[in-house]
Each structure stands twice: as structure tokens, then as C-alpha cells.
PDB file of C-alpha atoms and ligand atoms in Angstrom:
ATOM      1  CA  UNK A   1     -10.919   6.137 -13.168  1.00 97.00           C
ATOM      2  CA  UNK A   2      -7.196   5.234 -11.639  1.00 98.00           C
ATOM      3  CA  UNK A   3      -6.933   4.574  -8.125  1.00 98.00           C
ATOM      4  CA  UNK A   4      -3.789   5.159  -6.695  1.00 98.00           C
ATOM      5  CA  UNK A   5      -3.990   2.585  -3.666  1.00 98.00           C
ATOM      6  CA  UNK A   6      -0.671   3.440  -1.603  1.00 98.00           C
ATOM      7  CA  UNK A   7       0.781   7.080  -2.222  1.00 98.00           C
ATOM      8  CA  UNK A   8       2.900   9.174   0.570  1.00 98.00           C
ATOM      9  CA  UNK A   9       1.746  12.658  -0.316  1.00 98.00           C
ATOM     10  CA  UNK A  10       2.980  13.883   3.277  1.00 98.00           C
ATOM     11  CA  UNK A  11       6.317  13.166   2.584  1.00 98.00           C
ATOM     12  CA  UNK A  12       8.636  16.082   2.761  1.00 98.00           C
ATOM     13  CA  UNK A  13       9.333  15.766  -0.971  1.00 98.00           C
ATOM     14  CA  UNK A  14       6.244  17.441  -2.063  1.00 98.00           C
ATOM     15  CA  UNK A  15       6.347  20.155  -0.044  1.00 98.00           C
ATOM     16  CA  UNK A  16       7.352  22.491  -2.245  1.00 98.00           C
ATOM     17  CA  UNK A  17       4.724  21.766  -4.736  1.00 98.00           C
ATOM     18  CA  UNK A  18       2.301  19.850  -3.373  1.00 98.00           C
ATOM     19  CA  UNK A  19      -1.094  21.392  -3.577  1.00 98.00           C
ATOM     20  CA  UNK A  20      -0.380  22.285  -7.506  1.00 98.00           C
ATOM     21  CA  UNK A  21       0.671  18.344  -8.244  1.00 98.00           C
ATOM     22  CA  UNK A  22      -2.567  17.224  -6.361  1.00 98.00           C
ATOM     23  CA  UNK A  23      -4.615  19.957  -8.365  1.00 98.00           C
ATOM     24  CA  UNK A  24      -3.576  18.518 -11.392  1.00 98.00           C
ATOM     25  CA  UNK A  25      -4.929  14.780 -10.745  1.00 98.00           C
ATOM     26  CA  UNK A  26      -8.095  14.695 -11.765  1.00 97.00           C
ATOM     27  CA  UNK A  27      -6.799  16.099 -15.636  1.00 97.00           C
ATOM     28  CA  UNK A  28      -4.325  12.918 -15.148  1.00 97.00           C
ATOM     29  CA  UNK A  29      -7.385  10.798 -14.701  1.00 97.00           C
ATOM     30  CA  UNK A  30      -6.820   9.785 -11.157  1.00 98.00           C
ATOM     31  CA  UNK A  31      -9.902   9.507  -9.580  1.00 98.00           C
ATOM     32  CA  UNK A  32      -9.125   8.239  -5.608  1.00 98.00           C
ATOM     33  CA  UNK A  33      -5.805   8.345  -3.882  1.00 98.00           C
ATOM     34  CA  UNK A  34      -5.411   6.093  -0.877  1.00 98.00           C
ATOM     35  CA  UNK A  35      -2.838   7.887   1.393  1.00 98.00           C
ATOM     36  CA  UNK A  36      -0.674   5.233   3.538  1.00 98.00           C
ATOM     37  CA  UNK A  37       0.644   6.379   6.809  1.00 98.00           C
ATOM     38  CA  UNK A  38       4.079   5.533   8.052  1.00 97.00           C
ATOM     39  CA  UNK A  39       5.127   7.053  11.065  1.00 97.00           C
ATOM     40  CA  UNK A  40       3.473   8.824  14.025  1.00 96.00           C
ATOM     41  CA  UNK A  41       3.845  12.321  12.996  1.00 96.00           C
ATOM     42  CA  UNK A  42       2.201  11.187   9.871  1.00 97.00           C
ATOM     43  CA  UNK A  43      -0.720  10.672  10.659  1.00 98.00           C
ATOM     44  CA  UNK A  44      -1.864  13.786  11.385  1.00 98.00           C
ATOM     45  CA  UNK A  45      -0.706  15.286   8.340  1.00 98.00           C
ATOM     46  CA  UNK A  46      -2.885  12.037   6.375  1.00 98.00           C
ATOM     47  CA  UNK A  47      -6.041  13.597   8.588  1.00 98.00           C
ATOM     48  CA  UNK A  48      -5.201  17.130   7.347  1.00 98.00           C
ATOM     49  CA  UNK A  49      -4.662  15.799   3.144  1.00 98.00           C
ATOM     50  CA  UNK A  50      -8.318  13.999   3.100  1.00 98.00           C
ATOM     51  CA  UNK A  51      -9.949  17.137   4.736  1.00 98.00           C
ATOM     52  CA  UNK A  52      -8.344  19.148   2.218  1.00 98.00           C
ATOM     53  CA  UNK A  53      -8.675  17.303  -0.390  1.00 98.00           C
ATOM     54  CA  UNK A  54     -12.018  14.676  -1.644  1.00 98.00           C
ATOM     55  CA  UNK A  55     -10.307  12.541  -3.110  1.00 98.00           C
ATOM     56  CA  UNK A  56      -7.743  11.518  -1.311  1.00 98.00           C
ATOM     57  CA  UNK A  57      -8.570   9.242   1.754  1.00 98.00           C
ATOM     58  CA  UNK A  58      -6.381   7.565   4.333  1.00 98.00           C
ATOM     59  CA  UNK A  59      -4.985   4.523   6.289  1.00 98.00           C
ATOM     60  CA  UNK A  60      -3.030   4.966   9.669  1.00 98.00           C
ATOM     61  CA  UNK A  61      -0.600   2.520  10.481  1.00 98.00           C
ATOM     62  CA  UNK A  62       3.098   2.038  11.833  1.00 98.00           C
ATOM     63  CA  UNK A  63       5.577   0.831   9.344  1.00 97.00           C
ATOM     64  CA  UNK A  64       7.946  -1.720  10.571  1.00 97.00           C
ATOM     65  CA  UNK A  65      10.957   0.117  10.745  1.00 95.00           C
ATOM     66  CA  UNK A  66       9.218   2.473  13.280  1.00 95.00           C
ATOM     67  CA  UNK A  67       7.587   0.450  15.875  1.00 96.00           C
ATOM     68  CA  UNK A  68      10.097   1.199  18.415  1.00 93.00           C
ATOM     69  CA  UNK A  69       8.181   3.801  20.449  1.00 91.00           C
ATOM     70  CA  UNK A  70       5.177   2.359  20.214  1.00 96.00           C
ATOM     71  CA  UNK A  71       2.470   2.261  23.087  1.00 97.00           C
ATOM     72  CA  UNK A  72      -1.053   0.959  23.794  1.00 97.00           C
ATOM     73  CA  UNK A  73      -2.013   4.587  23.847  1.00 97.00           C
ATOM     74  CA  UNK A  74      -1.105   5.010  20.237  1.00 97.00           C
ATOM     75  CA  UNK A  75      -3.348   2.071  19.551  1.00 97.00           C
ATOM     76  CA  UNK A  76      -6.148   4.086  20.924  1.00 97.00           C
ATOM     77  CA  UNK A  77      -5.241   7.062  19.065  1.00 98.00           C
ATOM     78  CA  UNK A  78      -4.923   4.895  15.768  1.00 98.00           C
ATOM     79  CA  UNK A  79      -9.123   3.554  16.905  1.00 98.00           C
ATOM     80  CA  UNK A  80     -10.018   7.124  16.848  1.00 98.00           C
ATOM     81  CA  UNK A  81      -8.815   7.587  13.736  1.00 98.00           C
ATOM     82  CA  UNK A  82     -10.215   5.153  12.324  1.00 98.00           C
ATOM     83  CA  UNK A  83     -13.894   5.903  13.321  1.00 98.00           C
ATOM     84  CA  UNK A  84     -13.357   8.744  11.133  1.00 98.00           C
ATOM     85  CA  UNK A  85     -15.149   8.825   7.475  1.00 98.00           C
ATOM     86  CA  UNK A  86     -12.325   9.101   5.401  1.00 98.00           C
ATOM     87  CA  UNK A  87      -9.582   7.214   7.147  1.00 98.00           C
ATOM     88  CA  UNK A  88     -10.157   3.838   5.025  1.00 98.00           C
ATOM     89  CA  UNK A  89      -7.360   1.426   6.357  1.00 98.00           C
ATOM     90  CA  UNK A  90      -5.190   0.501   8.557  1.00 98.00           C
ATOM     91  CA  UNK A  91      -1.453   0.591   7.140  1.00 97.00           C
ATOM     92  CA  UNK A  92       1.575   0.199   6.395  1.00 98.00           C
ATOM     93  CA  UNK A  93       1.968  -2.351   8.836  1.00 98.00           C
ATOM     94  CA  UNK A  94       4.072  -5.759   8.552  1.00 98.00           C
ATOM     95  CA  UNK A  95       7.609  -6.843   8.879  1.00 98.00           C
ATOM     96  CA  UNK A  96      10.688  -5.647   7.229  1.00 97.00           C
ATOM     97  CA  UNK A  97      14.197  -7.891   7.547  1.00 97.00           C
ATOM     98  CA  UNK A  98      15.445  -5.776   4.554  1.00 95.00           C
ATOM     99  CA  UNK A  99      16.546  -2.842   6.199  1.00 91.00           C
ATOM    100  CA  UNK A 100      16.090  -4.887  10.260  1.00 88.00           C
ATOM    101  CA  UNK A 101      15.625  -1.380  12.185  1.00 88.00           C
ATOM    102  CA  UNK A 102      14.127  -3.265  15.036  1.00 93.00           C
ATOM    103  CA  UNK A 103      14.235  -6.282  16.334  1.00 95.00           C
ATOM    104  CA  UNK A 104      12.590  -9.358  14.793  1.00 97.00           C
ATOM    105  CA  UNK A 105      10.286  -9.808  17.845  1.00 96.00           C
ATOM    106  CA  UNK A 106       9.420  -6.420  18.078  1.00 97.00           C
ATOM    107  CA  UNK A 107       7.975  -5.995  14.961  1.00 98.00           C
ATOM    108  CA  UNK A 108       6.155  -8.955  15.074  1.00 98.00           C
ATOM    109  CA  UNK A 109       4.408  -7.745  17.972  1.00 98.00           C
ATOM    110  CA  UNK A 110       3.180  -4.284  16.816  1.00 98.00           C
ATOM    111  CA  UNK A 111       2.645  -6.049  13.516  1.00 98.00           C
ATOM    112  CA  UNK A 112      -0.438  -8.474  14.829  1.00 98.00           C
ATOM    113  CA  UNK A 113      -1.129  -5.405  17.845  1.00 98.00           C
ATOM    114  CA  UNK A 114      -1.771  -3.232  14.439  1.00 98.00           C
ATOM    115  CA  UNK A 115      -3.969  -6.245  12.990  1.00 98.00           C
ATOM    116  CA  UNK A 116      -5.835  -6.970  16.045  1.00 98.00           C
ATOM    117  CA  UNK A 117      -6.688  -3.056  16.144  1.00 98.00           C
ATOM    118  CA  UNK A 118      -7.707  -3.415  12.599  1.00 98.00           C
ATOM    119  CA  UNK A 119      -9.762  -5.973  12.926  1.00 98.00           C
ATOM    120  CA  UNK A 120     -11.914  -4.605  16.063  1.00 98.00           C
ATOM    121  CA  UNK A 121     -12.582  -2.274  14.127  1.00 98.00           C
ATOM    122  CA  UNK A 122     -13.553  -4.192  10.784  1.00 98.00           C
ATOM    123  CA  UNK A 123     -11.399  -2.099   8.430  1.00 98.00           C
ATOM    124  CA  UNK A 124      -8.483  -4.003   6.097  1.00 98.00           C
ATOM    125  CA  UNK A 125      -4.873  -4.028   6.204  1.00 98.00           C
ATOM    126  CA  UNK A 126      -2.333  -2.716   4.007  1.00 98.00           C
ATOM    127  CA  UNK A 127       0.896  -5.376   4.607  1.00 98.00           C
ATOM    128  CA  UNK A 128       4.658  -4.329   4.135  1.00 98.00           C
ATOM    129  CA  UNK A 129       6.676  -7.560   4.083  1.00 98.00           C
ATOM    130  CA  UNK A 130      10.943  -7.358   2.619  1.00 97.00           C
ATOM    131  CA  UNK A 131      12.567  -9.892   2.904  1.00 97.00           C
ATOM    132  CA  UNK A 132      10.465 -11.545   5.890  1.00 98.00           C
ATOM    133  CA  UNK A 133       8.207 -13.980   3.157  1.00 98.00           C
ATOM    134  CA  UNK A 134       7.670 -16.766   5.744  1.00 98.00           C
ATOM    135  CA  UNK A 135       6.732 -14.940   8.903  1.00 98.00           C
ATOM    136  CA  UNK A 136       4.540 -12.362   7.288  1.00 98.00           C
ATOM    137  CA  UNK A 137       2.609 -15.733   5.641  1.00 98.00           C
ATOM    138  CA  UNK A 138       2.932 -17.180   9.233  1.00 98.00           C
ATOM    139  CA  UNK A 139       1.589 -13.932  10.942  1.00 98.00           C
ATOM    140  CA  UNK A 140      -1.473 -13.275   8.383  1.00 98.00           C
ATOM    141  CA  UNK A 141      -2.563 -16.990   8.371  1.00 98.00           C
ATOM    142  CA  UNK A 142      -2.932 -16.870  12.294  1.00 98.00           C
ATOM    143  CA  UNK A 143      -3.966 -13.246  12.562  1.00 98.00           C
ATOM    144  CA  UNK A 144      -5.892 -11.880   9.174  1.00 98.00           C
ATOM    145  CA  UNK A 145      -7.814 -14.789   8.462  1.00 97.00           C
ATOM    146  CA  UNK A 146     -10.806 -13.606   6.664  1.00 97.00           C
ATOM    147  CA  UNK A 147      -9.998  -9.649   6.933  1.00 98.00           C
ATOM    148  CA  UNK A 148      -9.523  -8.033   3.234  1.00 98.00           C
ATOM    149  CA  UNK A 149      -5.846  -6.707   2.992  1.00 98.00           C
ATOM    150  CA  UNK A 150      -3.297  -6.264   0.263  1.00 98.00           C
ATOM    151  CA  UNK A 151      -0.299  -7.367   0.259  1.00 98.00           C
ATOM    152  CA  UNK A 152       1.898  -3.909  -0.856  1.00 98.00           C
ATOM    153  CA  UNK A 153       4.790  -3.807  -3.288  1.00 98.00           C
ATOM    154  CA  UNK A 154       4.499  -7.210  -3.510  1.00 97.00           C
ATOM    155  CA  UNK A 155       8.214  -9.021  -3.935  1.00 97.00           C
ATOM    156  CA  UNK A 156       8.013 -12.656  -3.628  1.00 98.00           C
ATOM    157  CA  UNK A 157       7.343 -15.791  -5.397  1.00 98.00           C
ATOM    158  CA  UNK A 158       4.263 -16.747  -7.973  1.00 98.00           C
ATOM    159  CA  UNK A 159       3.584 -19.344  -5.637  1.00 98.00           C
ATOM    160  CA  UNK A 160       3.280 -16.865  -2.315  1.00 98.00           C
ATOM    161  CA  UNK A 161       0.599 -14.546  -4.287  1.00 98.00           C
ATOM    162  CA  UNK A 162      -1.516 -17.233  -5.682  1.00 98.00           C
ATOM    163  CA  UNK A 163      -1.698 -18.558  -1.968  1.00 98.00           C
ATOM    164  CA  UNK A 164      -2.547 -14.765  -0.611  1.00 98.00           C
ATOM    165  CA  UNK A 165      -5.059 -14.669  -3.585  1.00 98.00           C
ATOM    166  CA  UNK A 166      -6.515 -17.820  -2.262  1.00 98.00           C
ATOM    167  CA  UNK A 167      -7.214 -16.414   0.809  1.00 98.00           C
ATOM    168  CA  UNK A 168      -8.780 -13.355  -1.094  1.00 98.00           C
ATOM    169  CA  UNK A 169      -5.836 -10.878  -0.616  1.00 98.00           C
ATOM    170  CA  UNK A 170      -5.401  -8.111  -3.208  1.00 98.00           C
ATOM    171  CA  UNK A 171      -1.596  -7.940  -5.251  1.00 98.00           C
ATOM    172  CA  UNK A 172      -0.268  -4.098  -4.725  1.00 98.00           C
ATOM    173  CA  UNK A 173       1.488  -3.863  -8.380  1.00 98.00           C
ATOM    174  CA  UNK A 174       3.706  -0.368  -8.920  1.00 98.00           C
ATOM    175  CA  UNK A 175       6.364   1.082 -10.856  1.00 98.00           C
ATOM    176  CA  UNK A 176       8.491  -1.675 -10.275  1.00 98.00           C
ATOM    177  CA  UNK A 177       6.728  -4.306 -12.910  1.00 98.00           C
ATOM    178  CA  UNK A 178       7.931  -1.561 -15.735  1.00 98.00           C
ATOM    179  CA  UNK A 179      11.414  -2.345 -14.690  1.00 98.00           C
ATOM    180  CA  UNK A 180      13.876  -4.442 -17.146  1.00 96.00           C
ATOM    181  CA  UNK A 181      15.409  -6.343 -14.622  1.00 95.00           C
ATOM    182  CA  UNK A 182      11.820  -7.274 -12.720  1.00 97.00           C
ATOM    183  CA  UNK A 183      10.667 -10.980 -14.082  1.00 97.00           C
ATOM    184  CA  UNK A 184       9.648 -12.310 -11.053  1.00 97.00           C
ATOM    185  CA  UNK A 185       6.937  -9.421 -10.694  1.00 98.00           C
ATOM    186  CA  UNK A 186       6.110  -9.593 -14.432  1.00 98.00           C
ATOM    187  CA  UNK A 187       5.183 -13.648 -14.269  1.00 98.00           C
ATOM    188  CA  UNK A 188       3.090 -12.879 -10.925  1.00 98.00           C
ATOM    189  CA  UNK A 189       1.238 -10.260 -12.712  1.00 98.00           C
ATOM    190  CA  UNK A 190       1.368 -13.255 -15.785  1.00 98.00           C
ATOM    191  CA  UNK A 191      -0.203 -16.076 -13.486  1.00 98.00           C
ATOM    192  CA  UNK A 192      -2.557 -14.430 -10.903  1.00 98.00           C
ATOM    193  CA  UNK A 193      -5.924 -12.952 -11.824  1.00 98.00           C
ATOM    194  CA  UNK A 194      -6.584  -9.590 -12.830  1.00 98.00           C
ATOM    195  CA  UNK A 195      -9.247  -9.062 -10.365  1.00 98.00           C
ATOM    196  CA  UNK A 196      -6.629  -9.524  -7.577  1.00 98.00           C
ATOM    197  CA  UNK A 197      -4.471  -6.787  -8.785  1.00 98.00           C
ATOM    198  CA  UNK A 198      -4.758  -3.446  -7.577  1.00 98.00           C
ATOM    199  CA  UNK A 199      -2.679  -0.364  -8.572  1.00 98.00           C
ATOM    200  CA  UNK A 200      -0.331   1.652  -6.277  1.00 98.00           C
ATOM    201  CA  UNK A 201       3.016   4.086  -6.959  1.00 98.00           C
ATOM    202  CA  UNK A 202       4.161   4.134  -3.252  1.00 98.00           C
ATOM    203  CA  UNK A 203       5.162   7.877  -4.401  1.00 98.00           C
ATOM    204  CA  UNK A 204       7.974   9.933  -3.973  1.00 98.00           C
ATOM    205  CA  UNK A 205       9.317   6.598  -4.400  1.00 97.00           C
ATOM    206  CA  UNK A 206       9.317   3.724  -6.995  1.00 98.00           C
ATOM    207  CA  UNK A 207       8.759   5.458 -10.128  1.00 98.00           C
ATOM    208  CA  UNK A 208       7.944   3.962 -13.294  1.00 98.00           C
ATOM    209  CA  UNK A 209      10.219   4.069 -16.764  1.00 97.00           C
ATOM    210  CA  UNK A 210      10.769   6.177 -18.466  1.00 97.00           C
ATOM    211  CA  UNK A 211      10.808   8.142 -15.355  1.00 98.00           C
ATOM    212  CA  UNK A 212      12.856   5.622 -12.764  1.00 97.00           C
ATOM    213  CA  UNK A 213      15.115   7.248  -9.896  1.00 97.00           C
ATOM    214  CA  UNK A 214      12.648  10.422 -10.236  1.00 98.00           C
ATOM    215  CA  UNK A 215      10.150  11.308  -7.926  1.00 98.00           C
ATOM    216  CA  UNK A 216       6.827   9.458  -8.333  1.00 98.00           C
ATOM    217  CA  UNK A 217       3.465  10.855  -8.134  1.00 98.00           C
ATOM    218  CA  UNK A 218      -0.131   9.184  -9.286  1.00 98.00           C
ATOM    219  CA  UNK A 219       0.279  10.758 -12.300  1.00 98.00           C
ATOM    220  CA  UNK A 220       2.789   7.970 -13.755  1.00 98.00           C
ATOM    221  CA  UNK A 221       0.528   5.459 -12.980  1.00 98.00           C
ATOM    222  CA  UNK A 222      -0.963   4.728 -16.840  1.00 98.00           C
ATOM    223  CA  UNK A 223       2.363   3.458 -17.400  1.00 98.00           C
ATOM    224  CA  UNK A 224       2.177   0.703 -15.048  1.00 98.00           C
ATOM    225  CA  UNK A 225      -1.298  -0.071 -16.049  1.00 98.00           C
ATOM    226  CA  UNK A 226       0.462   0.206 -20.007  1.00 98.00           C
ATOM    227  CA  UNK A 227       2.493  -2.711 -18.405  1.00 98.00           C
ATOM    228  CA  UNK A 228       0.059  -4.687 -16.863  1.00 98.00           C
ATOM    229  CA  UNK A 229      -2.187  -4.827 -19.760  1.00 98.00           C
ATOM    230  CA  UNK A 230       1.006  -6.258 -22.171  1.00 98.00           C
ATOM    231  CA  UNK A 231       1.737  -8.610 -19.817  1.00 98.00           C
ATOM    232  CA  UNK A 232      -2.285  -9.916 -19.260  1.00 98.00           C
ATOM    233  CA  UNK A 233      -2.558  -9.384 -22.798  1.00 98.00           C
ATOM    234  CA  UNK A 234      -5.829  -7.415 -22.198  1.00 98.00           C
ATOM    235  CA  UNK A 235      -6.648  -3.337 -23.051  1.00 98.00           C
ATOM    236  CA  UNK A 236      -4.844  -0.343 -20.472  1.00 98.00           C
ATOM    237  CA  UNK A 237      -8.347   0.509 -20.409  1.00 98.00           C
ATOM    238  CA  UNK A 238      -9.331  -2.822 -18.597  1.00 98.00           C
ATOM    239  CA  UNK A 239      -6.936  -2.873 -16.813  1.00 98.00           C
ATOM    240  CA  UNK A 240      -7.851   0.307 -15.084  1.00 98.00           C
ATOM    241  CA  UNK A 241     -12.021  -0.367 -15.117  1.00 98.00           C
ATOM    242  CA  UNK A 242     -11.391  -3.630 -13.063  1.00 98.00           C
ATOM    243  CA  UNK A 243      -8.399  -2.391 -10.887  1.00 98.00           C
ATOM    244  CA  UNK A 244     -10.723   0.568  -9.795  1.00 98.00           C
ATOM    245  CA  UNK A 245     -14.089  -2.231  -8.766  1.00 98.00           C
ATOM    246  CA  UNK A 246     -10.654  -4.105  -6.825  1.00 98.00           C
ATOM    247  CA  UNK A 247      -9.643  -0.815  -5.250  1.00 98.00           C
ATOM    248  CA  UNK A 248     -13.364   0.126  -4.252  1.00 98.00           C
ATOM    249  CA  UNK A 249     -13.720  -3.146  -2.585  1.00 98.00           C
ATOM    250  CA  UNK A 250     -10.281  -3.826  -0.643  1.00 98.00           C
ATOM    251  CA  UNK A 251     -11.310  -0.198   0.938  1.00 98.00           C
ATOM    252  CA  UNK A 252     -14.756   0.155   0.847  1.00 97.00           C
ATOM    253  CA  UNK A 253     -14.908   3.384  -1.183  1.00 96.00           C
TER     254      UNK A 253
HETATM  255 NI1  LIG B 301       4.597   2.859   1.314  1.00 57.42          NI
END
């Protein structure tokens, strides 16, 4: 089966359709959805989506760009979420210099707070880094030493991956490797291993050709897996059999 390892399915966009596109999953041979939260009010609509539905599950996390408001009583809300079966991760948490909503400092802090929190409670990490290569190394060297984690959307250098799949990180690898004008991606999915690779779309966003610019869903995912198995030179069906054992084991499902 596919596992979709990083999907937003309670972002506004699929409101109007929603419980019809997640119906139709399982005919689209997605198995397991891993839903990654984002903000504060997201996280209780990622609570509501795995009671609803089996197969998806969750992660609860800050992303970067909204660590402003953060408190230590969040952190305890985010431990009591994460005692619960289906929450599987802790995510998306990391740094983003990209887009620099708040300040460097500050996201560094809420960044390790998030991994300590993870951590205490032995569950992995899913990392956002743009443009912030050096101090997200820096901060998962000193911080996430040993924890499993993958490293979302990844963006940087052959180099950077083969040292996080050294220290036994999982690649995130989405509709972005089935873009023309992505050859840095397509020689990291080239030189690392397959069995550091796992799937995600990151949906609404980051949809795969022929579909780019549209709105993404799990379904378009057997087109990046298409791409990964040109590129490895291996079968689609391969490609998803040992992305799904990756999947299983970054999360524990
Ligand atoms: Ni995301």
C-alpha cells in the first residue's frame, strides 16, 4: 500500500469536498495517511480526522512560521495529545528563513522546546527546514541525536541527506522530484538509499505533473513513486513495498 507521510487534510481547501476525496483513497491504493499539524487551531481538527477516519493518523506540532504565541501550556497540551493512540508524531516543527515570520531566535527555541517534548515522550519528529540548512543540521545534531525523524520536503544538498541518512533520518520525497526544473532533488533521490526514502504530497500543496499548481491530494502520489522508480532504476511497485516498511517504521504504525 501507499503511505502518504505528510498531508494537510484540515486545510480549508478541502472543505468543500473533503469526506468524498478521503472516501475515495483506499480505491487510489492509499493505505495510511499521516496528517501533519501546523498551527494551534489545527490540531484539534487532526484529533477529529483520525477519529473519523482509520486510516488517517496524526502528528501535532508548531510550524515555524507560527511559534509566536507559543506557551509552556501548549507544550502540555501537545503531551496530551500525544499519549493518544493515533496521534503518531510530533510535527511540523523546524526552522524556516524562507518566508522569516519570526525571529531567528525564536524559532530556534520552540524548535528544540518541540523536540525536547518529543523526545520525553519517545515519539519522532517531522523537520521543516527552508532555507535554514546549517542551523537545522546544528539544532538536530545537539538535540535529535538518536530520535527517528524525517527530514520533510527535503531541499538541500546530496551531501546534507547522506549525512541525515547517516544518522538514520528518513528523506520526505513529494511532488516536487516530478518537476523539470528539480535536479538537485532528482540526484538526492539518485545517490541516497531507497530504504531512506519515504513518500509524502504535503497536500493542498505541491502537486505533482501533470497536475502542478492544482490542488494535491494522496491520490497523485503513484506519480511521484512513477518518478522515483526511473530515477532508482527499480519497479513503481518497489518503490511503494519498501517506502510503506520506511513509513511503518519512522511512525511506528
Ligand atoms: Ni506540511
Amino acid at each position: 500500500m501507499i503511505i502518504d507521510t505528510h498531508a494537510h487534510y484540515d486545510d480549508e481547501q478541502f472543505d468543500p469536498d473533503r469526506d468524498e476525496l478521503l472516501g475515495s483513497m483506499a480505491a487510489g491504493g492509499i493505505g495510511l495517511i499521516v496528517n501533519a499539524g501546523s498551527t494551534l487551531e489545527s490540531w484539534g481538527k487532526i484529533k477529529k480526522l483520525t477519529e473519523d477516519y482509520p486510516f488517517i493518523y496524526g502528528a501535532v506540532g508548531i510550524h515555524p512560521d507560527e511559534v509566536g504565541g507559543l506557551t509552556e501550556e501548549h507544550m502540555s497540551e501537545m503531551e496530551r495529545l500525544l499519549d493518544l493512540d493515533k496521534i503518531a508524531a510530533v510535527g511540523e516543527i523546524g526552522l524556516d528563513y524562507y518566508w522569516d515570520n519570526e525571529s531567528h531566535d525564536m524559532q530556534k527555541k520552540w524548535f528544540i522546546r518541540q523536540l525536547e517534548t518529543a523526545r520525553k515522550k519517545d515519539m519522532p519528529v517531522i523537520i521543516h527546514s527552508r532555507d535554514a540548512a546549517a542551523d537545522t543540521m546544528d539544532i538536530m545534531r545537539k538535540y535529535a541525536a538518536g530520535m527517528r525523524a524525517v527530514i520533510h520536503c527535503y531541499s538541500y544538498s546530496v551531501e546534507m541527506a547522506e549525512e541525515y541518512v547517516k544518522m538514520g533520518y528518513y528523506i520526505g520525497v513529494g511532488g516536487v522530484v516530478t518537476f523539470k526544473n528539480s535536479k538537485k532533488l532528482k540526484n538526492v533521490v539518485k545517490e541516497i538509499p531507497l530504504t531512506s526514502i519515504v513518500l509524502e504530497t504535503d497536500c493542498p500543496y505541491l502537486a505533482p505533473e501533470p497536475f502542478r499548481g492544482k490542488r494535491n491530494s494522496s491520490l497523485y502520489l503513484p506519480y511521484v513513486a512513477e518518478k522515483i522508480a526511473e530515477l532508482k532504476g527499480v519497479s513503481k511497485e518497489e518503490v511503494i513495498r519498501q517506502t510503506e516498511e520506511n513509513s511503518r517504521k519512522l511512525y511506528g504504525l
